[in-house]
């Protein structure tokens, strides 16, 4: 089972432990995603749900539970557990009768999205979703300038496979701009990625 | 945020703490599901996936993380966390281009499925899935005789809503037999619920 190492997540290194519990979102940022992007997507999904537009949810963070205590008359307390790598993507659901599946990534790199933001089994999952006629994509945010794009999973798969044949280890932002679709961020919903889906897939 | 209490789960009360870590499945049985049914479904889903039949996964158990330690040169260790009630169903995915969503429940009751096996937000989620043209159902196992049925979520919703108008607090097994669909358990896959889907929904 894959354990999760925080070392690769500089934006969290300095975070005080007690900070983690303050907010449910925080506990999930270990998944190597940008807080803001994830929060905005969750709020957008809530908007879609309450307005009967789509049913899309974020999956819980996968955790390997090792030990649990049962204090009398209070909640079962997990006293030892570890983060696991996700075997699928973070978000999936239903829109206009279609299966929707995507991963959201925020990067501080100005000019590219490093492929190390993804795991092999996530990419394999995306391949499977597309093979079975699901709509699969990634939402990328370049935090340097705040640009957000929807990129078809097929393009990620393309770069992922090429890197093992000596290809580059990241997707150039220019490529994301050229082959992806800009998602304007607004107020309600904050990140209207379904609008882009309408233009691109439906 | 809803904490999870083991008290309501008699079949787990006596389980020794150290037993929990031995097997990933065990950690999920806190979700008030029968081990065997869940294991069989997970193995069936693995069969569907490896044989390119469908892409259906169980969602991770939702956990509220309160405290995490970072030992040097080793995995981040969650030292305090609590189980949360799921806000959606346990399983969803993609089959023949359709969005599939279901919950699996095993009951020791011989003649009915108590509605307390479900949470209000799970039922609300099922309503949403059906409203948005997804395929939504429950898989019920009566552990007394091992009978397994697929029951459309609409029937659960019907009983769920009636209980708040003085209706009964469980679905009679006779009703599950009459309006549901028996799922034969075999070897590969152990629980071929997709075969039933073909007959009923597709």
mmCIF file of C-alpha atoms in Angstrom:
data_model
loop_
_atom_site.group_PDB
_atom_site.id
_atom_site.type_symbol
_atom_site.label_atom_id
_atom_site.label_comp_id
_atom_site.label_asym_id
_atom_site.label_seq_id
_atom_site.Cartn_x
_atom_site.Cartn_y
_atom_site.Cartn_z
ATOM 1 C CA UNK A 1 0.000 0.000 0.000
ATOM 2 C CA UNK A 2 1.399 3.431 -0.935
ATOM 3 C CA UNK A 3 2.057 5.700 2.012
ATOM 4 C CA UNK A 4 1.802 9.445 1.565
ATOM 5 C CA UNK A 5 4.846 11.692 2.106
ATOM 6 C CA UNK A 6 4.332 15.376 2.755
ATOM 7 C CA UNK A 7 7.947 16.205 1.824
ATOM 8 C CA UNK A 8 6.995 16.828 -1.769
ATOM 9 C CA UNK A 9 4.409 19.403 -0.769
ATOM 10 C CA UNK A 10 6.382 22.544 0.116
ATOM 11 C CA UNK A 11 3.244 24.674 0.473
ATOM 12 C CA UNK A 12 2.253 22.598 3.487
ATOM 13 C CA UNK A 13 5.637 21.932 5.109
ATOM 14 C CA UNK A 14 5.431 24.843 7.495
ATOM 15 C CA UNK A 15 1.794 24.334 8.389
ATOM 16 C CA UNK A 16 1.240 23.821 12.129
ATOM 17 C CA UNK A 17 -0.294 20.421 12.924
ATOM 18 C CA UNK A 18 -3.169 21.871 14.887
ATOM 19 C CA UNK A 19 -4.051 23.879 11.802
ATOM 20 C CA UNK A 20 -5.091 20.761 9.989
ATOM 21 C CA UNK A 21 -8.219 20.076 11.949
ATOM 22 C CA UNK A 22 -9.591 23.584 11.724
ATOM 23 C CA UNK A 23 -11.114 23.101 8.332
ATOM 24 C CA UNK A 24 -12.134 20.049 6.407
ATOM 25 C CA UNK A 25 -10.470 21.368 3.273
ATOM 26 C CA UNK A 26 -7.120 21.504 4.953
ATOM 27 C CA UNK A 27 -7.114 17.812 5.600
ATOM 28 C CA UNK A 28 -7.481 17.210 1.909
ATOM 29 C CA UNK A 29 -4.746 19.515 0.636
ATOM 30 C CA UNK A 30 -2.333 16.678 1.390
ATOM 31 C CA UNK A 31 -3.560 15.236 -1.843
ATOM 32 C CA UNK A 32 -1.166 17.661 -3.525
ATOM 33 C CA UNK A 33 -3.880 19.963 -4.751
ATOM 34 C CA UNK A 34 -4.131 23.705 -4.446
ATOM 35 C CA UNK A 35 -6.425 24.691 -1.605
ATOM 36 C CA UNK A 36 -8.058 27.523 -3.474
ATOM 37 C CA UNK A 37 -8.742 25.558 -6.641
ATOM 38 C CA UNK A 38 -10.178 22.663 -4.666
ATOM 39 C CA UNK A 39 -12.313 24.945 -2.487
ATOM 40 C CA UNK A 40 -13.584 26.796 -5.535
ATOM 41 C CA UNK A 41 -14.468 23.557 -7.298
ATOM 42 C CA UNK A 42 -16.237 22.183 -4.220
ATOM 43 C CA UNK A 43 -18.260 25.372 -3.908
ATOM 44 C CA UNK A 44 -19.052 25.269 -7.626
ATOM 45 C CA UNK A 45 -20.195 21.645 -7.282
ATOM 46 C CA UNK A 46 -22.419 22.664 -4.390
ATOM 47 C CA UNK A 47 -23.876 25.363 -6.593
ATOM 48 C CA UNK A 48 -24.489 22.860 -9.398
ATOM 49 C CA UNK A 49 -26.145 20.486 -6.947
ATOM 50 C CA UNK A 50 -28.412 22.944 -5.192
ATOM 51 C CA UNK A 51 -29.453 24.416 -8.546
ATOM 52 C CA UNK A 52 -30.184 20.986 -9.986
ATOM 53 C CA UNK A 53 -27.571 21.335 -12.695
ATOM 54 C CA UNK A 54 -25.336 18.362 -11.914
ATOM 55 C CA UNK A 55 -24.471 15.824 -9.213
ATOM 56 C CA UNK A 56 -20.684 15.950 -8.856
ATOM 57 C CA UNK A 57 -18.831 15.198 -5.624
ATOM 58 C CA UNK A 58 -15.254 15.074 -4.421
ATOM 59 C CA UNK A 59 -14.245 11.657 -3.134
ATOM 60 C CA UNK A 60 -12.982 11.416 0.445
ATOM 61 C CA UNK A 61 -9.208 11.404 0.961
ATOM 62 C CA UNK A 62 -8.091 7.755 0.996
ATOM 63 C CA UNK A 63 -6.733 6.818 4.403
ATOM 64 C CA UNK A 64 -5.267 3.534 5.642
ATOM 65 C CA UNK A 65 -6.662 3.002 9.134
ATOM 66 C CA UNK A 66 -4.340 1.098 11.462
ATOM 67 C CA UNK A 67 -5.747 1.611 14.924
ATOM 68 C CA UNK A 68 -9.040 2.798 16.424
ATOM 69 C CA UNK A 69 -10.021 3.436 20.023
ATOM 70 C CA UNK A 70 -13.575 3.207 21.357
ATOM 71 C CA UNK A 71 -14.008 5.586 24.272
ATOM 72 C CA UNK A 72 -17.244 4.791 26.117
ATOM 73 C CA UNK A 73 -20.129 7.084 25.169
ATOM 74 C CA UNK A 74 -18.107 9.003 22.575
ATOM 75 C CA UNK A 75 -17.075 8.749 18.950
ATOM 76 C CA UNK A 76 -14.725 6.016 17.742
ATOM 77 C CA UNK A 77 -11.309 7.659 17.584
ATOM 78 C CA UNK A 78 -8.789 6.750 14.900
ATOM 79 C CA UNK A 79 -5.408 6.923 16.640
ATOM 80 C CA UNK A 80 -3.201 5.687 13.808
ATOM 81 C CA UNK A 81 -3.761 6.091 10.101
ATOM 82 C CA UNK A 82 -1.795 7.031 6.992
ATOM 83 C CA UNK A 83 -2.546 8.849 3.776
ATOM 84 C CA UNK A 84 -2.776 6.680 0.698
ATOM 85 C CA UNK A 85 -2.390 7.628 -2.940
ATOM 86 C CA UNK A 86 -5.733 7.832 -4.695
ATOM 87 C CA UNK A 87 -6.357 4.993 -7.139
ATOM 88 C CA UNK A 88 -8.844 7.049 -9.092
ATOM 89 C CA UNK A 89 -9.456 10.755 -9.685
ATOM 90 C CA UNK A 90 -10.799 13.106 -7.020
ATOM 91 C CA UNK A 91 -14.070 14.112 -8.618
ATOM 92 C CA UNK A 92 -16.777 12.258 -10.437
ATOM 93 C CA UNK A 93 -20.467 12.472 -10.976
ATOM 94 C CA UNK A 94 -23.334 13.000 -13.318
ATOM 95 C CA UNK A 95 -24.174 15.814 -15.722
ATOM 96 C CA UNK A 96 -26.921 15.706 -18.368
ATOM 97 C CA UNK A 97 -27.038 11.950 -17.985
ATOM 98 C CA UNK A 98 -23.302 11.642 -18.692
ATOM 99 C CA UNK A 99 -20.597 10.219 -16.439
ATOM 100 C CA UNK A 100 -18.125 12.970 -15.536
ATOM 101 C CA UNK A 101 -14.678 12.271 -14.082
ATOM 102 C CA UNK A 102 -11.828 14.666 -13.418
ATOM 103 C CA UNK A 103 -8.790 15.594 -11.393
ATOM 104 C CA UNK A 104 -7.968 19.135 -10.254
ATOM 105 C CA UNK A 105 -4.376 20.341 -9.969
ATOM 106 C CA UNK A 106 -2.873 23.661 -9.053
ATOM 107 C CA UNK A 107 0.757 24.335 -9.885
ATOM 108 C CA UNK A 108 3.154 27.118 -8.918
ATOM 109 C CA UNK A 109 5.168 26.515 -12.057
ATOM 110 C CA UNK A 110 4.686 29.433 -14.415
ATOM 111 C CA UNK A 111 5.239 27.674 -17.700
ATOM 112 C CA UNK A 112 4.289 24.020 -17.263
ATOM 113 C CA UNK A 113 2.313 21.403 -15.331
ATOM 114 C CA UNK A 114 4.730 18.772 -13.948
ATOM 115 C CA UNK A 115 3.491 15.218 -14.548
ATOM 116 C CA UNK A 116 4.572 14.281 -11.023
ATOM 117 C CA UNK A 117 1.287 15.864 -9.939
ATOM 118 C CA UNK A 118 -0.343 12.626 -11.093
ATOM 119 C CA UNK A 119 0.028 8.966 -10.165
ATOM 120 C CA UNK A 120 0.213 6.101 -12.622
ATOM 121 C CA UNK A 121 -3.011 4.514 -11.422
ATOM 122 C CA UNK A 122 -4.824 7.821 -11.756
ATOM 123 C CA UNK A 123 -3.772 8.075 -15.375
ATOM 124 C CA UNK A 124 -4.735 4.423 -15.926
ATOM 125 C CA UNK A 125 -8.146 5.230 -14.442
ATOM 126 C CA UNK A 126 -8.569 8.170 -16.842
ATOM 127 C CA UNK A 127 -7.744 5.886 -19.762
ATOM 128 C CA UNK A 128 -10.399 3.444 -18.565
ATOM 129 C CA UNK A 129 -13.018 6.161 -18.178
ATOM 130 C CA UNK A 130 -12.456 7.402 -21.711
ATOM 131 C CA UNK A 131 -12.425 3.837 -23.055
ATOM 132 C CA UNK A 132 -15.862 3.324 -21.487
ATOM 133 C CA UNK A 133 -17.248 6.548 -22.995
ATOM 134 C CA UNK A 134 -17.086 8.674 -19.878
ATOM 135 C CA UNK A 135 -16.164 12.348 -20.012
ATOM 136 C CA UNK A 136 -12.724 12.686 -18.424
ATOM 137 C CA UNK A 137 -10.510 15.744 -18.057
ATOM 138 C CA UNK A 138 -8.284 17.682 -15.700
ATOM 139 C CA UNK A 139 -8.729 21.191 -14.368
ATOM 140 C CA UNK A 140 -5.388 22.980 -14.096
ATOM 141 C CA UNK A 141 -4.739 26.215 -12.258
ATOM 142 C CA UNK A 142 -1.498 28.112 -12.720
ATOM 143 C CA UNK A 143 -1.340 29.913 -9.400
ATOM 144 C CA UNK A 144 1.300 32.360 -10.654
ATOM 145 C CA UNK A 145 -1.302 34.176 -12.734
ATOM 146 C CA UNK A 146 -4.505 32.412 -11.679
ATOM 147 C CA UNK A 147 -5.264 31.034 -15.148
ATOM 148 C CA UNK A 148 -7.543 27.993 -15.036
ATOM 149 C CA UNK A 149 -7.936 25.521 -17.901
ATOM 150 C CA UNK A 150 -9.901 22.390 -18.675
ATOM 151 C CA UNK A 151 -7.739 19.872 -20.497
ATOM 152 C CA UNK A 152 -8.986 16.612 -21.937
ATOM 153 C CA UNK A 153 -7.540 13.595 -20.123
ATOM 154 C CA UNK A 154 -6.365 12.232 -23.473
ATOM 155 C CA UNK A 155 -3.741 14.960 -23.662
ATOM 156 C CA UNK A 156 -2.441 14.143 -20.188
ATOM 157 C CA UNK A 157 -2.329 10.469 -21.150
ATOM 158 C CA UNK A 158 -0.394 11.401 -24.291
ATOM 159 C CA UNK A 159 2.296 13.259 -22.291
ATOM 160 C CA UNK A 160 2.265 10.629 -19.558
ATOM 161 C CA UNK A 161 3.050 7.842 -21.991
ATOM 162 C CA UNK A 162 5.652 9.896 -23.888
ATOM 163 C CA UNK A 163 7.663 10.645 -20.746
ATOM 164 C CA UNK A 164 8.444 6.925 -20.486
ATOM 165 C CA UNK A 165 9.868 7.081 -23.998
ATOM 166 C CA UNK A 166 12.235 9.875 -23.094
ATOM 167 C CA UNK A 167 9.594 12.579 -23.417
ATOM 168 C CA UNK A 168 9.426 15.633 -21.145
ATOM 169 C CA UNK A 169 8.224 15.357 -17.546
ATOM 170 C CA UNK A 170 5.686 18.152 -17.784
ATOM 171 C CA UNK A 171 2.985 19.600 -20.015
ATOM 172 C CA UNK A 172 4.009 23.053 -21.279
ATOM 173 C CA UNK A 173 1.538 25.766 -20.372
ATOM 174 C CA UNK A 174 1.576 26.830 -24.031
ATOM 175 C CA UNK A 175 0.212 23.378 -24.871
ATOM 176 C CA UNK A 176 -2.455 23.665 -22.177
ATOM 177 C CA UNK A 177 -3.450 27.033 -23.631
ATOM 178 C CA UNK A 178 -3.470 25.711 -27.191
ATOM 179 C CA UNK A 179 -5.269 22.403 -26.690
ATOM 180 C CA UNK A 180 -7.137 23.129 -23.458
ATOM 181 C CA UNK A 181 -10.054 25.455 -22.730
ATOM 182 C CA UNK A 182 -9.873 28.497 -20.477
ATOM 183 C CA UNK A 183 -12.339 28.410 -17.567
ATOM 184 C CA UNK A 184 -13.394 31.917 -16.538
ATOM 185 C CA UNK A 185 -13.698 32.259 -12.767
ATOM 186 C CA UNK A 186 -16.720 34.165 -11.566
ATOM 187 C CA UNK A 187 -18.940 34.464 -8.540
ATOM 188 C CA UNK A 188 -21.641 31.795 -8.927
ATOM 189 C CA UNK A 189 -20.389 29.281 -9.768
ATOM 190 C CA UNK A 190 -16.808 30.273 -9.007
ATOM 191 C CA UNK A 191 -15.403 27.950 -11.639
ATOM 192 C CA UNK A 192 -18.015 27.223 -14.254
ATOM 193 C CA UNK A 193 -16.339 24.195 -15.814
ATOM 194 C CA UNK A 194 -19.675 22.714 -16.877
ATOM 195 C CA UNK A 195 -20.109 25.638 -19.235
ATOM 196 C CA UNK A 196 -16.881 24.599 -20.902
ATOM 197 C CA UNK A 197 -18.095 20.977 -20.987
ATOM 198 C CA UNK A 198 -21.157 22.106 -22.892
ATOM 199 C CA UNK A 199 -18.993 23.691 -25.570
ATOM 200 C CA UNK A 200 -16.409 20.925 -25.745
ATOM 201 C CA UNK A 201 -18.152 17.605 -25.089
ATOM 202 C CA UNK A 202 -21.922 18.013 -25.256
ATOM 203 C CA UNK B 1 -20.046 17.512 10.893
ATOM 204 C CA UNK B 2 -21.488 14.119 11.736
ATOM 205 C CA UNK B 3 -19.254 11.919 13.874
ATOM 206 C CA UNK B 4 -19.531 8.178 13.543
ATOM 207 C CA UNK B 5 -20.574 6.083 16.543
ATOM 208 C CA UNK B 6 -19.802 2.362 16.688
ATOM 209 C CA UNK B 7 -22.432 1.766 19.348
ATOM 210 C CA UNK B 8 -25.118 1.217 16.785
ATOM 211 C CA UNK B 9 -23.092 -1.517 15.116
ATOM 212 C CA UNK B 10 -23.373 -4.548 17.449
ATOM 213 C CA UNK B 11 -21.550 -6.807 15.032
ATOM 214 C CA UNK B 12 -18.431 -4.714 15.537
ATOM 215 C CA UNK B 13 -18.656 -3.998 19.240
ATOM 216 C CA UNK B 14 -16.574 -6.965 20.317
ATOM 217 C CA UNK B 15 -13.940 -6.583 17.616
ATOM 218 C CA UNK B 16 -10.424 -6.158 19.040
ATOM 219 C CA UNK B 17 -8.788 -2.874 18.050
ATOM 220 C CA UNK B 18 -5.661 -4.500 16.687
ATOM 221 C CA UNK B 19 -7.859 -6.463 14.338
ATOM 222 C CA UNK B 20 -8.693 -3.342 12.380
ATOM 223 C CA UNK B 21 -5.356 -2.774 10.768
ATOM 224 C CA UNK B 22 -4.919 -6.290 9.536
ATOM 225 C CA UNK B 23 -6.966 -5.789 6.435
ATOM 226 C CA UNK B 24 -8.051 -2.744 4.534
ATOM 227 C CA UNK B 25 -11.598 -4.046 4.239
ATOM 228 C CA UNK B 26 -11.964 -4.156 7.978
ATOM 229 C CA UNK B 27 -11.435 -0.443 8.228
ATOM 230 C CA UNK B 28 -14.436 0.102 5.984
ATOM 231 C CA UNK B 29 -16.861 -2.190 7.772
ATOM 232 C CA UNK B 30 -17.486 0.709 10.153
ATOM 233 C CA UNK B 31 -19.699 2.057 7.392
ATOM 234 C CA UNK B 32 -22.325 -0.383 8.677
ATOM 235 C CA UNK B 33 -22.008 -2.776 5.781
ATOM 236 C CA UNK B 34 -21.545 -6.518 5.866
ATOM 237 C CA UNK B 35 -17.916 -7.453 5.315
ATOM 238 C CA UNK B 36 -18.662 -10.308 2.996
ATOM 239 C CA UNK B 37 -21.022 -8.419 0.733
ATOM 240 C CA UNK B 38 -18.619 -5.516 0.465
ATOM 241 C CA UNK B 39 -15.629 -7.754 -0.187
ATOM 242 C CA UNK B 40 -17.550 -9.693 -2.815
ATOM 243 C CA UNK B 41 -18.640 -6.489 -4.550
ATOM 244 C CA UNK B 42 -15.115 -5.090 -4.490
ATOM 245 C CA UNK B 43 -13.766 -8.286 -6.005
ATOM 246 C CA UNK B 44 -16.542 -8.259 -8.603
ATOM 247 C CA UNK B 45 -15.704 -4.653 -9.476
ATOM 248 C CA UNK B 46 -12.044 -5.621 -9.841
ATOM 249 C CA UNK B 47 -13.154 -8.394 -12.204
ATOM 250 C CA UNK B 48 -15.265 -5.940 -14.215
ATOM 251 C CA UNK B 49 -12.345 -3.533 -14.413
ATOM 252 C CA UNK B 50 -9.642 -6.003 -15.406
ATOM 253 C CA UNK B 51 -11.952 -7.537 -17.990
ATOM 254 C CA UNK B 52 -12.838 -4.162 -19.430
ATOM 255 C CA UNK B 53 -16.519 -4.535 -18.593
ATOM 256 C CA UNK B 54 -17.036 -1.523 -16.341
ATOM 257 C CA UNK B 55 -15.203 1.087 -14.257
ATOM 258 C CA UNK B 56 -16.855 1.005 -10.838
ATOM 259 C CA UNK B 57 -15.041 1.837 -7.587
ATOM 260 C CA UNK B 58 -15.867 2.039 -3.924
ATOM 261 C CA UNK B 59 -15.313 5.473 -2.444
ATOM 262 C CA UNK B 60 -12.875 5.791 0.458
ATOM 263 C CA UNK B 61 -14.370 5.849 3.959
ATOM 264 C CA UNK B 62 -14.924 9.516 4.874
ATOM 265 C CA UNK B 63 -12.681 10.529 7.755
ATOM 266 C CA UNK B 64 -12.368 13.836 9.581
ATOM 267 C CA UNK B 65 -8.654 14.392 10.183
ATOM 268 C CA UNK B 66 -7.873 16.335 13.334
ATOM 269 C CA UNK B 67 -4.161 15.840 13.917
ATOM 270 C CA UNK B 68 -1.186 14.666 11.865
ATOM 271 C CA UNK B 69 2.434 14.057 12.861
ATOM 272 C CA UNK B 70 5.380 14.302 10.476
ATOM 273 C CA UNK B 71 8.122 11.945 11.613
ATOM 274 C CA UNK B 72 11.380 12.734 9.786
ATOM 275 C CA UNK B 73 12.054 10.432 6.814
ATOM 276 C CA UNK B 74 8.810 8.523 7.253
ATOM 277 C CA UNK B 75 5.159 8.727 6.316
ATOM 278 C CA UNK B 76 2.891 11.439 7.675
ATOM 279 C CA UNK B 77 0.999 9.806 10.545
ATOM 280 C CA UNK B 78 -2.601 10.706 11.332
ATOM 281 C CA UNK B 79 -2.839 10.567 15.137
ATOM 282 C CA UNK B 80 -6.395 11.807 15.575
ATOM 283 C CA UNK B 81 -9.302 11.355 13.209
ATOM 284 C CA UNK B 82 -12.969 10.389 13.321
ATOM 285 C CA UNK B 83 -15.336 8.528 11.055
ATOM 286 C CA UNK B 84 -17.913 10.626 9.241
ATOM 287 C CA UNK B 85 -21.217 9.631 7.748
ATOM 288 C CA UNK B 86 -21.034 9.372 3.971
ATOM 289 C CA UNK B 87 -22.861 12.143 2.141
ATOM 290 C CA UNK B 88 -23.233 10.029 -0.972
ATOM 291 C CA UNK B 89 -23.402 6.308 -1.739
ATOM 292 C CA UNK B 90 -20.399 3.988 -1.464
ATOM 293 C CA UNK B 91 -20.073 2.925 -5.075
ATOM 294 C CA UNK B 92 -20.247 4.725 -8.364
ATOM 295 C CA UNK B 93 -18.805 4.452 -11.809
ATOM 296 C CA UNK B 94 -19.335 3.850 -15.464
ATOM 297 C CA UNK B 95 -20.929 0.966 -17.362
ATOM 298 C CA UNK B 96 -21.773 0.989 -21.082
ATOM 299 C CA UNK B 97 -21.447 4.757 -21.070
ATOM 300 C CA UNK B 98 -23.983 5.076 -18.241
ATOM 301 C CA UNK B 99 -23.451 6.584 -14.793
ATOM 302 C CA UNK B 100 -23.925 3.879 -12.145
ATOM 303 C CA UNK B 101 -24.455 4.654 -8.460
ATOM 304 C CA UNK B 102 -25.331 2.296 -5.631
ATOM 305 C CA UNK B 103 -25.163 1.454 -1.964
ATOM 306 C CA UNK B 104 -24.582 -2.064 -0.590
ATOM 307 C CA UNK B 105 -26.179 -3.212 2.640
ATOM 308 C CA UNK B 106 -26.128 -6.511 4.467
ATOM 309 C CA UNK B 107 -28.717 -7.156 7.144
ATOM 310 C CA UNK B 108 -29.097 -9.870 9.746
ATOM 311 C CA UNK B 109 -32.819 -9.320 9.834
ATOM 312 C CA UNK B 110 -34.587 -12.290 8.251
ATOM 313 C CA UNK B 111 -37.703 -10.576 7.014
ATOM 314 C CA UNK B 112 -36.860 -6.922 6.339
ATOM 315 C CA UNK B 113 -34.211 -4.291 5.604
ATOM 316 C CA UNK B 114 -34.307 -1.626 8.321
ATOM 317 C CA UNK B 115 -34.217 1.897 6.919
ATOM 318 C CA UNK B 116 -31.756 2.915 9.627
ATOM 319 C CA UNK B 117 -29.130 1.325 7.403
ATOM 320 C CA UNK B 118 -29.297 4.520 5.366
ATOM 321 C CA UNK B 119 -28.733 8.182 6.094
ATOM 322 C CA UNK B 120 -30.967 11.016 4.938
ATOM 323 C CA UNK B 121 -28.297 12.587 2.759
ATOM 324 C CA UNK B 122 -27.597 9.260 1.098
ATOM 325 C CA UNK B 123 -31.244 8.946 0.130
ATOM 326 C CA UNK B 124 -31.256 12.574 -1.043
ATOM 327 C CA UNK B 125 -28.215 11.756 -3.176
ATOM 328 C CA UNK B 126 -30.016 8.785 -4.726
ATOM 329 C CA UNK B 127 -32.974 11.005 -5.576
ATOM 330 C CA UNK B 128 -30.600 13.447 -7.283
ATOM 331 C CA UNK B 129 -28.884 10.701 -9.257
ATOM 332 C CA UNK B 130 -32.191 9.390 -10.593
ATOM 333 C CA UNK B 131 -33.404 12.912 -11.324
ATOM 334 C CA UNK B 132 -30.292 13.430 -13.462
ATOM 335 C CA UNK B 133 -30.843 10.170 -15.359
ATOM 336 C CA UNK B 134 -28.211 8.104 -13.593
ATOM 337 C CA UNK B 135 -28.771 4.434 -12.789
ATOM 338 C CA UNK B 136 -29.181 4.173 -9.025
ATOM 339 C CA UNK B 137 -29.983 1.151 -6.881
ATOM 340 C CA UNK B 138 -29.093 -0.706 -3.709
ATOM 341 C CA UNK B 139 -27.673 -4.189 -3.333
ATOM 342 C CA UNK B 140 -29.165 -5.940 -0.308
ATOM 343 C CA UNK B 141 -27.883 -9.128 1.271
ATOM 344 C CA UNK B 142 -29.935 -11.004 3.831
ATOM 345 C CA UNK B 143 -27.147 -12.726 5.699
ATOM 346 C CA UNK B 144 -29.567 -15.169 7.383
ATOM 347 C CA UNK B 145 -29.983 -17.058 4.109
ATOM 348 C CA UNK B 146 -27.449 -15.303 1.878
ATOM 349 C CA UNK B 147 -30.038 -14.015 -0.583
ATOM 350 C CA UNK B 148 -28.807 -10.985 -2.536
ATOM 351 C CA UNK B 149 -31.067 -8.593 -4.397
ATOM 352 C CA UNK B 150 -30.756 -5.505 -6.546
ATOM 353 C CA UNK B 151 -33.475 -2.989 -5.679
ATOM 354 C CA UNK B 152 -34.077 0.232 -7.561
ATOM 355 C CA UNK B 153 -33.308 3.286 -5.445
ATOM 356 C CA UNK B 154 -36.782 4.602 -6.201
ATOM 357 C CA UNK B 155 -38.277 1.909 -3.980
ATOM 358 C CA UNK B 156 -35.974 2.803 -1.097
ATOM 359 C CA UNK B 157 -36.909 6.463 -1.576
ATOM 360 C CA UNK B 158 -40.590 5.495 -1.516
ATOM 361 C CA UNK B 159 -40.245 3.703 1.838
ATOM 362 C CA UNK B 160 -37.921 6.374 3.184
ATOM 363 C CA UNK B 161 -40.435 9.133 2.545
ATOM 364 C CA UNK B 162 -43.387 7.076 3.835
ATOM 365 C CA UNK B 163 -41.712 6.401 7.190
ATOM 366 C CA UNK B 164 -41.944 10.135 7.922
ATOM 367 C CA UNK B 165 -45.676 9.931 7.335
ATOM 368 C CA UNK B 166 -46.125 7.178 9.876
ATOM 369 C CA UNK B 167 -45.006 4.419 7.518
ATOM 370 C CA UNK B 168 -42.920 1.440 8.592
ATOM 371 C CA UNK B 169 -39.230 1.777 9.403
ATOM 372 C CA UNK B 170 -38.088 -1.054 7.176
ATOM 373 C CA UNK B 171 -38.588 -2.572 3.734
ATOM 374 C CA UNK B 172 -40.172 -6.044 4.022
ATOM 375 C CA UNK B 173 -38.080 -8.770 2.424
ATOM 376 C CA UNK B 174 -41.219 -9.883 0.583
ATOM 377 C CA UNK B 175 -41.278 -6.470 -1.100
ATOM 378 C CA UNK B 176 -37.577 -6.736 -1.972
ATOM 379 C CA UNK B 177 -38.275 -10.158 -3.506
ATOM 380 C CA UNK B 178 -41.337 -8.894 -5.385
ATOM 381 C CA UNK B 179 -40.005 -5.610 -6.741
ATOM 382 C CA UNK B 180 -36.267 -6.306 -6.639
ATOM 383 C CA UNK B 181 -34.123 -8.641 -8.705
ATOM 384 C CA UNK B 182 -32.254 -11.622 -7.334
ATOM 385 C CA UNK B 183 -28.487 -11.522 -7.942
ATOM 386 C CA UNK B 184 -27.024 -15.013 -8.248
ATOM 387 C CA UNK B 185 -23.636 -15.279 -6.558
ATOM 388 C CA UNK B 186 -21.038 -17.209 -8.472
ATOM 389 C CA UNK B 187 -17.290 -17.470 -8.816
ATOM 390 C CA UNK B 188 -16.266 -14.839 -11.365
ATOM 391 C CA UNK B 189 -17.651 -12.361 -10.762
ATOM 392 C CA UNK B 190 -18.839 -13.284 -7.302
ATOM 393 C CA UNK B 191 -21.840 -10.973 -7.491
ATOM 394 C CA UNK B 192 -22.730 -10.331 -11.117
ATOM 395 C CA UNK B 193 -24.960 -7.321 -10.538
ATOM 396 C CA UNK B 194 -24.161 -5.902 -13.973
ATOM 397 C CA UNK B 195 -25.927 -8.879 -15.514
ATOM 398 C CA UNK B 196 -29.037 -7.817 -13.622
ATOM 399 C CA UNK B 197 -28.509 -4.223 -14.780
ATOM 400 C CA UNK B 198 -28.547 -5.421 -18.370
ATOM 401 C CA UNK B 199 -31.939 -7.025 -17.860
ATOM 402 C CA UNK B 200 -33.466 -4.245 -15.805
ATOM 403 C CA UNK B 201 -32.033 -0.938 -17.012
ATOM 404 C CA UNK B 202 -30.212 -1.396 -20.295
#
